[in-house]
Amino acid sequence: MVKRINSPEDLEKLRSEIIAKSKAEKHIVSVCVGTGCIALGADETINVLEKEVEKHGLKGKVEIKKVGCVGFCEQGPIIIIYPEEICYLKVKPEDVPEIVSKTLVDGKIVERLVYTDPNTGEKISKLGEIPFYKHQLRLLLANNGRIDPKSIEDYIAVGGYKALAKALFEMKPEEIIEEIKASNLRGRGGAGFPTGIKWETTRNAPGEPKYVIVNCDEGDPGAFMDRALMEGNPHSVLEGLIIGAYAIGAHEGFVYVREEYPMAAEHISIAIKQAEEYGLLGENIMGSNFNFKVTVHRGAGAFVSGESSALMTAIEGKVGEPRPKYIHTAVQGIWNKPSCLNNVKTWACVPLIILRGAEWFRSIGTKGSSGTMIFSLVGKVNNTGLVEVPMGITLRDIIFKIGGGIRGGKKFKAVQTGGPSGGFIPEWLLDTPVDFDELKKVGSMMGSGGMVVMDEDTCMVDAARYFVDFLLEESCGKCVPCREGLKELSRILNNICRGEGKEEDIQLIEDICETMREASLCALGRTAVNPVLTSLKYFREEWDEHIKDKKCRAKVCKALINYYIDPELCQACTLCLRECPVGAIHGDKEHVHWIEQEKCIKCGTCYEVCRFGAVKKISGEPIPPPPKGMKPIRKRGE
Amino acid sequence: MESNKRKRSKSGFVGLRINEEHERILSKLQETSGLSKTELLLRGLEILSEYYSLEFDKPALSLELRRLEMEALRYAEVIRHIRQKGRALRLVIQELRDIDAIIDKHNADKSRLIQILLDVQKKYGWLPKLSLMWISERLGVPIAQIYTIAEFYKAFSLSPRGRHLIRVCMGTSCKVRGAEAILDRIQRILGIEKGKTTPDGKFTLETVNCLGCCALGPVMTIDGKYYGNLKIRDIDEILSKYD
């Protein structure tokens, strides 16, 4: 039977009780069960772990915790053993018996499962010393490896809801808003609007009731930090939301979770239920006379619905399309009442600011952007995963120091920040610090935190085309500049990628972009121009090559490339011949293979399967004639 | 003459016209339901009397009922392959009750329309027209508005889906890691384009904008099971595991 918390003293008493209970000398084995690690079999690992712990009679001394995303996704599935902080990577179910017997029983480290520095070969077992983690400043993600997201008691044990107690009993709503303003917290959803001012506007706007909303739509492809936070520490977001509601004077809140994140929706729903049971949500929170209830609203698969006015319309049960924001949603939002919408990460910052103070928060980061930011570092980088860093760190440090550089030893070409609303940043601008204003200056934006790394094999024209096509499909269609502009841009860019580009196209693209930027109804249309314009600005030679020379230097655009088997490297193993879905490859075990160009559909299978690197992609050059009847030059030892 | 008299007194249907076929059906009905024709008739009269006392006109009821019945029978025949009307309607009544339960779970709140549709989508794998008609009636939302929502959001399908749902991630990170080649391969093997279902009803192929597990890219899910780090040559084998 859960005892309701009716005062801050009750909370502290409960906290000490929980901590005392877990004081026993024991190991905690945290297994990451975020969506990514589950996809790699973490479920099965847990089954084996439970059996092995039982087998060795360790049941009272070892606690198995299912934790949320710890961020080092490239090396998943991950297990962290506390209190030593031993981090095991790429753990398979078969590895578990050894982990239990060697580490939990004998106290020794399983060397082969520990991080190996790719340059020095050094083995690093402690989580905090792994380069990926060493250079990060994990404030929001600090507890993701330590707590079971489905347990409110775990959250309380690490200091949860202390900020709420302080806010409700030691601060007045106006003081809270002043504190948030003083911290210079800026919205982590994309635009970077000062959060304190948004809260103040909502509080002062005429009209009751007022609403607060968590935006967990995270529509940017390649971004999953909100997912990790919601899955791994939903209470941190909830606590921030309750504090915000109290400061603004709202008694009802919504959490909008996108349909593609079922686990996040489940975890926040459980958190809400638990908070209500413990008296930390609902009527008379903690005995403070403040009432606040929260409902979860799931999305249904629409990128544009992540825009704040669109999201509010969706919560009303209507089609989630944006409206022109002559009047801010903070003044007239859901059902035309003042509504304050903030991103998941923004809400999660609030308890930290309340507890440690605005000055502390401002001391991290840059003058214009305080605090930390979580980026999802993805694409062609070695250490794909979630990175939390102080604002002001350079892109170069994130990609190379933390990210470990480009995978496969390829050359860096561009990094795309801010999702489809952001832009491409080339190599010579890599020392740009991550800061709301600095990123805008180079033509991109912070956005929600997606950071996609691209290498020499990425075509910058094709990448711009990809974003335009994406936005074209997601556009709500209400306004002419966005709807018609994207349609035209898509037609032109697809033509260029097909080798049908014309010289006049570039000027036309720029004209269309200018109109879209000035006249679109919402930010989707206005910022849709960023990928196209930055690609043109920084990679103009690739565009000229596509249009004038019909050449794609990254060898991506199908119409501009041909697959060719180098007769000097081919070993006539017949593998590509057999795998070719259209039978376009000729040859046999005694003769070098060659591709019949008219049949080739350029699917890339032969390129993928060849073990000798004999299949090449060529572009903008004449195709050498097929070497019919040539014998292969056998490599020694093959 | 003699036989007719006997027939009439056996069934007890004095005064009400009856022919051989009706006779057969009605005695079967009595067997299975335990209700006689007169009891059935009385029930019908009771419903009519309630309707009239609420000042409804019988034509209005029969029009509504007929519309619903038509859609119900069409749904039962085309989707569930049930032709026999009695069984068809019994099935539909049960399904409508299930949908009622979903609507009631959300307190029949108009603003929860999208949530209700998500639950129906989850239960049936698609949104049958019948369910939309019912939701429209219960929530008081015009069906055209419901269609707008169903077509705007990608999570909804207005036609039945295949037995297995393939969702290929086409997010930026997966794209630079070769998701388009994976999609091409699947389209080639199944012979359908994205958004479509194979003629044998086995697979429905859809693309998704981001599944949020970018370290595994390129990634796809089949019936919610994740397949990551995909290579073109793995696709054949993965798909062959499903029947």
PDB file of C-alpha atoms in Angstrom, chain A residues 393-637:
ATOM      1  CA  ILE A 393      31.747  22.999 -27.676  1.00  0.00           C
ATOM      2  CA  THR A 394      32.804  22.911 -31.308  1.00  0.00           C
ATOM      3  CA  LEU A 395      31.285  20.646 -33.926  1.00  0.00           C
ATOM      4  CA  ARG A 396      34.751  19.290 -34.577  1.00  0.00           C
ATOM      5  CA  ASP A 397      35.110  18.144 -30.977  1.00  0.00           C
ATOM      6  CA  ILE A 398      31.732  16.469 -30.994  1.00  0.00           C
ATOM      7  CA  ILE A 399      32.309  14.626 -34.255  1.00  0.00           C
ATOM      8  CA  PHE A 400      35.929  13.668 -33.809  1.00  0.00           C
ATOM      9  CA  LYS A 401      36.688  13.624 -30.082  1.00  0.00           C
ATOM     10  CA  ILE A 402      33.420  12.131 -28.922  1.00  0.00           C
ATOM     11  CA  GLY A 403      32.180  10.671 -32.155  1.00  0.00           C
ATOM     12  CA  GLY A 404      35.474   9.026 -32.967  1.00  0.00           C
ATOM     13  CA  GLY A 405      35.595  10.372 -36.494  1.00  0.00           C
ATOM     14  CA  ILE A 406      34.199   9.006 -39.730  1.00  0.00           C
ATOM     15  CA  ARG A 407      33.460   5.321 -39.994  1.00  0.00           C
ATOM     16  CA  GLY A 408      35.308   3.189 -42.479  1.00  0.00           C
ATOM     17  CA  GLY A 409      38.169   5.674 -42.560  1.00  0.00           C
ATOM     18  CA  LYS A 410      36.358   7.857 -45.080  1.00  0.00           C
ATOM     19  CA  LYS A 411      36.650  11.597 -45.379  1.00  0.00           C
ATOM     20  CA  PHE A 412      34.254  13.979 -43.645  1.00  0.00           C
ATOM     21  CA  LYS A 413      32.127  16.067 -45.964  1.00  0.00           C
ATOM     22  CA  ALA A 414      29.329  17.776 -44.075  1.00  0.00           C
ATOM     23  CA  VAL A 415      27.298  17.683 -40.889  1.00  0.00           C
ATOM     24  CA  GLN A 416      23.608  18.412 -40.987  1.00  0.00           C
ATOM     25  CA  THR A 417      22.142  19.948 -37.841  1.00  0.00           C
ATOM     26  CA  GLY A 418      18.557  20.777 -36.997  1.00  0.00           C
ATOM     27  CA  GLY A 419      16.766  18.167 -39.044  1.00  0.00           C
ATOM     28  CA  PRO A 420      14.957  19.109 -42.248  1.00  0.00           C
ATOM     29  CA  SER A 421      14.856  22.710 -41.032  1.00  0.00           C
ATOM     30  CA  GLY A 422      18.587  22.915 -40.643  1.00  0.00           C
ATOM     31  CA  GLY A 423      21.453  23.173 -43.033  1.00  0.00           C
ATOM     32  CA  PHE A 424      24.648  21.465 -44.047  1.00  0.00           C
ATOM     33  CA  ILE A 425      27.869  22.656 -42.455  1.00  0.00           C
ATOM     34  CA  PRO A 426      31.105  21.973 -44.370  1.00  0.00           C
ATOM     35  CA  GLU A 427      34.540  20.996 -43.107  1.00  0.00           C
ATOM     36  CA  TRP A 428      35.971  24.486 -42.953  1.00  0.00           C
ATOM     37  CA  LEU A 429      33.246  25.593 -40.540  1.00  0.00           C
ATOM     38  CA  LEU A 430      33.715  22.709 -38.121  1.00  0.00           C
ATOM     39  CA  ASP A 431      35.092  24.981 -35.440  1.00  0.00           C
ATOM     40  CA  THR A 432      31.721  26.661 -35.116  1.00  0.00           C
ATOM     41  CA  PRO A 433      30.604  26.308 -31.502  1.00  0.00           C
ATOM     42  CA  VAL A 434      27.201  24.751 -30.912  1.00  0.00           C
ATOM     43  CA  ASP A 435      25.174  27.754 -29.894  1.00  0.00           C
ATOM     44  CA  PHE A 436      21.731  28.872 -31.049  1.00  0.00           C
ATOM     45  CA  ASP A 437      23.008  32.034 -32.660  1.00  0.00           C
ATOM     46  CA  GLU A 438      26.301  30.742 -34.036  1.00  0.00           C
ATOM     47  CA  LEU A 439      24.628  27.919 -35.905  1.00  0.00           C
ATOM     48  CA  LYS A 440      22.097  30.341 -37.370  1.00  0.00           C
ATOM     49  CA  LYS A 441      24.946  32.532 -38.582  1.00  0.00           C
ATOM     50  CA  VAL A 442      26.335  29.768 -40.781  1.00  0.00           C
ATOM     51  CA  GLY A 443      22.932  29.112 -42.304  1.00  0.00           C
ATOM     52  CA  SER A 444      21.797  26.186 -40.203  1.00  0.00           C
ATOM     53  CA  MET A 445      20.105  25.997 -36.805  1.00  0.00           C
ATOM     54  CA  MET A 446      20.252  24.054 -33.560  1.00  0.00           C
ATOM     55  CA  GLY A 447      16.867  22.491 -34.065  1.00  0.00           C
ATOM     56  CA  SER A 448      15.917  19.694 -31.774  1.00  0.00           C
ATOM     57  CA  GLY A 449      19.460  18.341 -31.667  1.00  0.00           C
ATOM     58  CA  GLY A 450      19.772  15.969 -34.584  1.00  0.00           C
ATOM     59  CA  MET A 451      23.310  15.867 -35.981  1.00  0.00           C
ATOM     60  CA  VAL A 452      23.771  13.757 -39.099  1.00  0.00           C
ATOM     61  CA  VAL A 453      27.359  13.273 -40.235  1.00  0.00           C
ATOM     62  CA  MET A 454      27.992  12.811 -43.949  1.00  0.00           C
ATOM     63  CA  ASP A 455      31.098  11.648 -45.740  1.00  0.00           C
ATOM     64  CA  GLU A 456      32.570  11.578 -49.232  1.00  0.00           C
ATOM     65  CA  ASP A 457      29.981   8.996 -50.281  1.00  0.00           C
ATOM     66  CA  THR A 458      27.096  11.385 -49.663  1.00  0.00           C
ATOM     67  CA  CYS A 459      25.877  13.420 -52.615  1.00  0.00           C
ATOM     68  CA  MET A 460      24.998  16.937 -51.477  1.00  0.00           C
ATOM     69  CA  VAL A 461      22.517  17.473 -54.301  1.00  0.00           C
ATOM     70  CA  ASP A 462      20.787  14.207 -53.499  1.00  0.00           C
ATOM     71  CA  ALA A 463      20.735  15.122 -49.808  1.00  0.00           C
ATOM     72  CA  ALA A 464      19.010  18.434 -50.563  1.00  0.00           C
ATOM     73  CA  ARG A 465      16.562  16.549 -52.777  1.00  0.00           C
ATOM     74  CA  TYR A 466      15.875  14.093 -49.940  1.00  0.00           C
ATOM     75  CA  PHE A 467      14.894  16.867 -47.564  1.00  0.00           C
ATOM     76  CA  VAL A 468      12.736  18.643 -50.106  1.00  0.00           C
ATOM     77  CA  ASP A 469      10.874  15.407 -50.900  1.00  0.00           C
ATOM     78  CA  PHE A 470      10.446  14.707 -47.203  1.00  0.00           C
ATOM     79  CA  LEU A 471       9.009  18.150 -46.498  1.00  0.00           C
ATOM     80  CA  LEU A 472       6.851  18.044 -49.608  1.00  0.00           C
ATOM     81  CA  GLU A 473       5.100  14.980 -48.262  1.00  0.00           C
ATOM     82  CA  GLU A 474       4.786  16.371 -44.761  1.00  0.00           C
ATOM     83  CA  SER A 475       3.591  19.840 -45.761  1.00  0.00           C
ATOM     84  CA  CYS A 476       0.042  20.462 -44.634  1.00  0.00           C
ATOM     85  CA  GLY A 477      -0.665  22.228 -47.927  1.00  0.00           C
ATOM     86  CA  LYS A 478      -2.455  25.252 -46.540  1.00  0.00           C
ATOM     87  CA  CYS A 479      -0.241  27.985 -47.961  1.00  0.00           C
ATOM     88  CA  VAL A 480       0.882  28.503 -51.519  1.00  0.00           C
ATOM     89  CA  PRO A 481       4.584  29.287 -50.964  1.00  0.00           C
ATOM     90  CA  CYS A 482       5.247  26.015 -49.131  1.00  0.00           C
ATOM     91  CA  ARG A 483       2.904  23.737 -51.049  1.00  0.00           C
ATOM     92  CA  GLU A 484       3.740  24.958 -54.524  1.00  0.00           C
ATOM     93  CA  GLY A 485       7.298  25.966 -53.729  1.00  0.00           C
ATOM     94  CA  LEU A 486       8.261  22.524 -52.458  1.00  0.00           C
ATOM     95  CA  LYS A 487       6.519  20.859 -55.379  1.00  0.00           C
ATOM     96  CA  GLU A 488       8.537  22.897 -57.857  1.00  0.00           C
ATOM     97  CA  LEU A 489      11.773  22.456 -55.930  1.00  0.00           C
ATOM     98  CA  SER A 490      11.174  18.715 -55.858  1.00  0.00           C
ATOM     99  CA  ARG A 491      10.591  18.611 -59.595  1.00  0.00           C
ATOM    100  CA  ILE A 492      13.737  20.617 -60.333  1.00  0.00           C
ATOM    101  CA  LEU A 493      15.958  18.721 -57.895  1.00  0.00           C
ATOM    102  CA  ASN A 494      14.751  15.329 -59.084  1.00  0.00           C
ATOM    103  CA  ASN A 495      15.482  16.422 -62.632  1.00  0.00           C
ATOM    104  CA  ILE A 496      18.989  17.469 -61.692  1.00  0.00           C
ATOM    105  CA  CYS A 497      19.631  14.136 -59.988  1.00  0.00           C
ATOM    106  CA  ARG A 498      18.352  12.377 -63.094  1.00  0.00           C
ATOM    107  CA  GLY A 499      20.802  14.256 -65.273  1.00  0.00           C
ATOM    108  CA  GLU A 500      18.165  16.540 -66.742  1.00  0.00           C
ATOM    109  CA  GLY A 501      19.255  19.712 -64.934  1.00  0.00           C
ATOM    110  CA  LYS A 502      19.576  23.018 -66.746  1.00  0.00           C
ATOM    111  CA  GLU A 503      21.747  26.069 -66.060  1.00  0.00           C
ATOM    112  CA  GLU A 504      18.727  28.261 -65.286  1.00  0.00           C
ATOM    113  CA  ASP A 505      17.642  25.884 -62.544  1.00  0.00           C
ATOM    114  CA  ILE A 506      19.921  27.395 -59.902  1.00  0.00           C
ATOM    115  CA  GLN A 507      18.488  30.884 -60.265  1.00  0.00           C
ATOM    116  CA  LEU A 508      14.958  29.510 -60.211  1.00  0.00           C
ATOM    117  CA  ILE A 509      15.737  27.543 -57.045  1.00  0.00           C
ATOM    118  CA  GLU A 510      17.023  30.669 -55.346  1.00  0.00           C
ATOM    119  CA  ASP A 511      13.963  32.683 -56.347  1.00  0.00           C
ATOM    120  CA  ILE A 512      11.570  30.046 -55.066  1.00  0.00           C
ATOM    121  CA  CYS A 513      13.481  29.787 -51.797  1.00  0.00           C
ATOM    122  CA  GLU A 514      13.312  33.526 -51.278  1.00  0.00           C
ATOM    123  CA  THR A 515       9.530  33.494 -51.597  1.00  0.00           C
ATOM    124  CA  MET A 516       9.171  30.492 -49.311  1.00  0.00           C
ATOM    125  CA  ARG A 517      11.324  32.066 -46.664  1.00  0.00           C
ATOM    126  CA  GLU A 518       9.381  35.320 -46.683  1.00  0.00           C
ATOM    127  CA  ALA A 519       5.835  34.194 -47.105  1.00  0.00           C
ATOM    128  CA  SER A 520       5.242  30.707 -45.690  1.00  0.00           C
ATOM    129  CA  LEU A 521       2.609  30.368 -43.025  1.00  0.00           C
ATOM    130  CA  CYS A 522       4.741  28.407 -40.590  1.00  0.00           C
ATOM    131  CA  ALA A 523       8.323  27.448 -39.861  1.00  0.00           C
ATOM    132  CA  LEU A 524       8.152  24.278 -41.957  1.00  0.00           C
ATOM    133  CA  GLY A 525       7.914  26.283 -45.146  1.00  0.00           C
ATOM    134  CA  ARG A 526      10.206  29.065 -43.985  1.00  0.00           C
ATOM    135  CA  THR A 527      13.052  26.794 -42.955  1.00  0.00           C
ATOM    136  CA  ALA A 528      12.581  24.262 -45.750  1.00  0.00           C
ATOM    137  CA  VAL A 529      14.952  26.395 -47.758  1.00  0.00           C
ATOM    138  CA  ASN A 530      17.885  25.857 -45.412  1.00  0.00           C
ATOM    139  CA  PRO A 531      19.074  22.467 -46.682  1.00  0.00           C
ATOM    140  CA  VAL A 532      18.826  23.619 -50.305  1.00  0.00           C
ATOM    141  CA  LEU A 533      20.500  26.986 -49.817  1.00  0.00           C
ATOM    142  CA  THR A 534      23.355  25.703 -47.642  1.00  0.00           C
ATOM    143  CA  SER A 535      23.986  22.863 -50.070  1.00  0.00           C
ATOM    144  CA  LEU A 536      24.174  25.383 -52.920  1.00  0.00           C
ATOM    145  CA  LYS A 537      26.319  27.775 -50.920  1.00  0.00           C
ATOM    146  CA  TYR A 538      28.914  25.314 -49.652  1.00  0.00           C
ATOM    147  CA  PHE A 539      28.894  22.610 -52.326  1.00  0.00           C
ATOM    148  CA  ARG A 540      28.267  24.568 -55.483  1.00  0.00           C
ATOM    149  CA  GLU A 541      30.783  22.499 -57.507  1.00  0.00           C
ATOM    150  CA  GLU A 542      28.701  19.358 -57.018  1.00  0.00           C
ATOM    151  CA  TRP A 543      25.632  21.133 -58.392  1.00  0.00           C
ATOM    152  CA  ASP A 544      27.576  22.410 -61.395  1.00  0.00           C
ATOM    153  CA  GLU A 545      28.929  18.915 -62.008  1.00  0.00           C
ATOM    154  CA  HIS A 546      25.438  17.438 -61.902  1.00  0.00           C
ATOM    155  CA  ILE A 547      24.002  20.020 -64.268  1.00  0.00           C
ATOM    156  CA  LYS A 548      26.834  20.655 -66.716  1.00  0.00           C
ATOM    157  CA  ASP A 549      28.912  17.487 -66.618  1.00  0.00           C
ATOM    158  CA  LYS A 550      26.153  15.032 -65.703  1.00  0.00           C
ATOM    159  CA  LYS A 551      28.475  13.761 -63.037  1.00  0.00           C
ATOM    160  CA  CYS A 552      27.858  12.757 -59.425  1.00  0.00           C
ATOM    161  CA  ARG A 553      31.165  12.742 -57.598  1.00  0.00           C
ATOM    162  CA  ALA A 554      29.795  10.847 -54.592  1.00  0.00           C
ATOM    163  CA  LYS A 555      28.487   8.179 -56.989  1.00  0.00           C
ATOM    164  CA  VAL A 556      24.980   8.228 -55.552  1.00  0.00           C
ATOM    165  CA  CYS A 557      22.572   9.527 -58.208  1.00  0.00           C
ATOM    166  CA  LYS A 558      21.601   6.394 -60.107  1.00  0.00           C
ATOM    167  CA  ALA A 559      21.083   8.066 -63.467  1.00  0.00           C
ATOM    168  CA  LEU A 560      24.579   9.512 -63.364  1.00  0.00           C
ATOM    169  CA  ILE A 561      26.547   6.438 -62.372  1.00  0.00           C
ATOM    170  CA  ASN A 562      27.428   3.068 -63.807  1.00  0.00           C
ATOM    171  CA  TYR A 563      28.640  -0.045 -62.086  1.00  0.00           C
ATOM    172  CA  TYR A 564      31.781  -1.530 -63.577  1.00  0.00           C
ATOM    173  CA  ILE A 565      33.825  -4.566 -62.625  1.00  0.00           C
ATOM    174  CA  ASP A 566      37.548  -3.926 -62.723  1.00  0.00           C
ATOM    175  CA  PRO A 567      38.933  -6.853 -64.746  1.00  0.00           C
ATOM    176  CA  GLU A 568      42.299  -6.631 -63.000  1.00  0.00           C
ATOM    177  CA  LEU A 569      40.752  -7.202 -59.570  1.00  0.00           C
ATOM    178  CA  CYS A 570      37.951  -9.628 -60.358  1.00  0.00           C
ATOM    179  CA  GLN A 571      38.622 -13.132 -59.068  1.00  0.00           C
ATOM    180  CA  ALA A 572      35.728 -14.748 -60.956  1.00  0.00           C
ATOM    181  CA  CYS A 573      34.161 -16.121 -57.786  1.00  0.00           C
ATOM    182  CA  THR A 574      30.656 -15.798 -59.381  1.00  0.00           C
ATOM    183  CA  LEU A 575      29.202 -14.358 -56.149  1.00  0.00           C
ATOM    184  CA  CYS A 576      27.977 -11.102 -57.727  1.00  0.00           C
ATOM    185  CA  LEU A 577      26.761 -13.051 -60.741  1.00  0.00           C
ATOM    186  CA  ARG A 578      24.517 -15.161 -58.557  1.00  0.00           C
ATOM    187  CA  GLU A 579      23.293 -12.297 -56.394  1.00  0.00           C
ATOM    188  CA  CYS A 580      22.394  -9.997 -59.281  1.00  0.00           C
ATOM    189  CA  PRO A 581      18.591  -9.771 -59.252  1.00  0.00           C
ATOM    190  CA  VAL A 582      18.321  -9.160 -63.002  1.00  0.00           C
ATOM    191  CA  GLY A 583      21.055 -11.438 -64.319  1.00  0.00           C
ATOM    192  CA  ALA A 584      23.027  -8.530 -65.719  1.00  0.00           C
ATOM    193  CA  ILE A 585      26.439  -9.982 -64.876  1.00  0.00           C
ATOM    194  CA  HIS A 586      28.130 -12.363 -67.282  1.00  0.00           C
ATOM    195  CA  GLY A 587      31.114 -14.634 -66.826  1.00  0.00           C
ATOM    196  CA  ASP A 588      31.966 -17.793 -64.986  1.00  0.00           C
ATOM    197  CA  LYS A 589      34.612 -19.382 -62.762  1.00  0.00           C
ATOM    198  CA  GLU A 590      37.213 -19.197 -65.498  1.00  0.00           C
ATOM    199  CA  HIS A 591      36.431 -15.799 -66.889  1.00  0.00           C
ATOM    200  CA  VAL A 592      36.367 -12.316 -65.480  1.00  0.00           C
ATOM    201  CA  HIS A 593      32.848 -11.018 -64.836  1.00  0.00           C
ATOM    202  CA  TRP A 594      31.373  -8.049 -66.650  1.00  0.00           C
ATOM    203  CA  ILE A 595      28.154  -6.077 -66.271  1.00  0.00           C
ATOM    204  CA  GLU A 596      25.735  -5.668 -69.159  1.00  0.00           C
ATOM    205  CA  GLN A 597      24.900  -1.978 -68.705  1.00  0.00           C
ATOM    206  CA  GLU A 598      21.515  -2.075 -70.436  1.00  0.00           C
ATOM    207  CA  LYS A 599      20.227  -4.647 -67.956  1.00  0.00           C
ATOM    208  CA  CYS A 600      21.817  -3.160 -64.847  1.00  0.00           C
ATOM    209  CA  ILE A 601      19.279  -1.563 -62.487  1.00  0.00           C
ATOM    210  CA  LYS A 602      22.021  -0.105 -60.272  1.00  0.00           C
ATOM    211  CA  CYS A 603      20.714  -1.710 -57.108  1.00  0.00           C
ATOM    212  CA  GLY A 604      24.206  -1.937 -55.623  1.00  0.00           C
ATOM    213  CA  THR A 605      24.052  -5.611 -54.632  1.00  0.00           C
ATOM    214  CA  CYS A 606      27.200  -6.573 -56.539  1.00  0.00           C
ATOM    215  CA  TYR A 607      29.043  -3.651 -54.980  1.00  0.00           C
ATOM    216  CA  GLU A 608      27.970  -4.851 -51.562  1.00  0.00           C
ATOM    217  CA  VAL A 609      28.868  -8.516 -51.949  1.00  0.00           C
ATOM    218  CA  CYS A 610      32.200  -8.351 -53.756  1.00  0.00           C
ATOM    219  CA  ARG A 611      34.970  -9.344 -51.357  1.00  0.00           C
ATOM    220  CA  PHE A 612      37.783  -8.123 -53.579  1.00  0.00           C
ATOM    221  CA  GLY A 613      36.691  -4.547 -54.135  1.00  0.00           C
ATOM    222  CA  ALA A 614      36.488  -5.270 -57.841  1.00  0.00           C
ATOM    223  CA  VAL A 615      33.111  -3.615 -58.373  1.00  0.00           C
ATOM    224  CA  LYS A 616      33.487   0.110 -58.951  1.00  0.00           C
ATOM    225  CA  LYS A 617      31.072   2.930 -59.434  1.00  0.00           C
ATOM    226  CA  ILE A 618      31.998   5.385 -62.148  1.00  0.00           C
ATOM    227  CA  SER A 619      30.448   8.708 -62.989  1.00  0.00           C
ATOM    228  CA  GLY A 620      31.104  11.281 -65.616  1.00  0.00           C
ATOM    229  CA  GLU A 621      33.570   9.023 -67.403  1.00  0.00           C
ATOM    230  CA  PRO A 622      33.105   6.768 -70.391  1.00  0.00           C
ATOM    231  CA  ILE A 623      32.500   3.116 -69.473  1.00  0.00           C
ATOM    232  CA  PRO A 624      35.356   0.853 -70.582  1.00  0.00           C
ATOM    233  CA  PRO A 625      34.255  -1.908 -72.971  1.00  0.00           C
ATOM    234  CA  PRO A 626      33.399  -5.241 -71.317  1.00  0.00           C
ATOM    235  CA  PRO A 627      36.419  -7.588 -71.112  1.00  0.00           C
ATOM    236  CA  LYS A 628      34.677 -10.587 -72.604  1.00  0.00           C
ATOM    237  CA  GLY A 629      36.571 -13.821 -72.371  1.00  0.00           C
ATOM    238  CA  MET A 630      39.389 -12.492 -70.202  1.00  0.00           C
ATOM    239  CA  LYS A 631      40.935 -14.794 -67.639  1.00  0.00           C
ATOM    240  CA  PRO A 632      41.138 -13.517 -64.067  1.00  0.00           C
ATOM    241  CA  ILE A 633      44.465 -12.436 -62.572  1.00  0.00           C
ATOM    242  CA  ARG A 634      44.497 -14.693 -59.532  1.00  0.00           C
ATOM    243  CA  LYS A 635      45.708 -13.174 -56.301  1.00  0.00           C
ATOM    244  CA  ARG A 636      48.110 -15.351 -54.325  1.00  0.00           C
ATOM    245  CA  GLY A 637      46.507 -17.370 -51.594  1.00  0.00           C
TER     246      GLY A 637
END
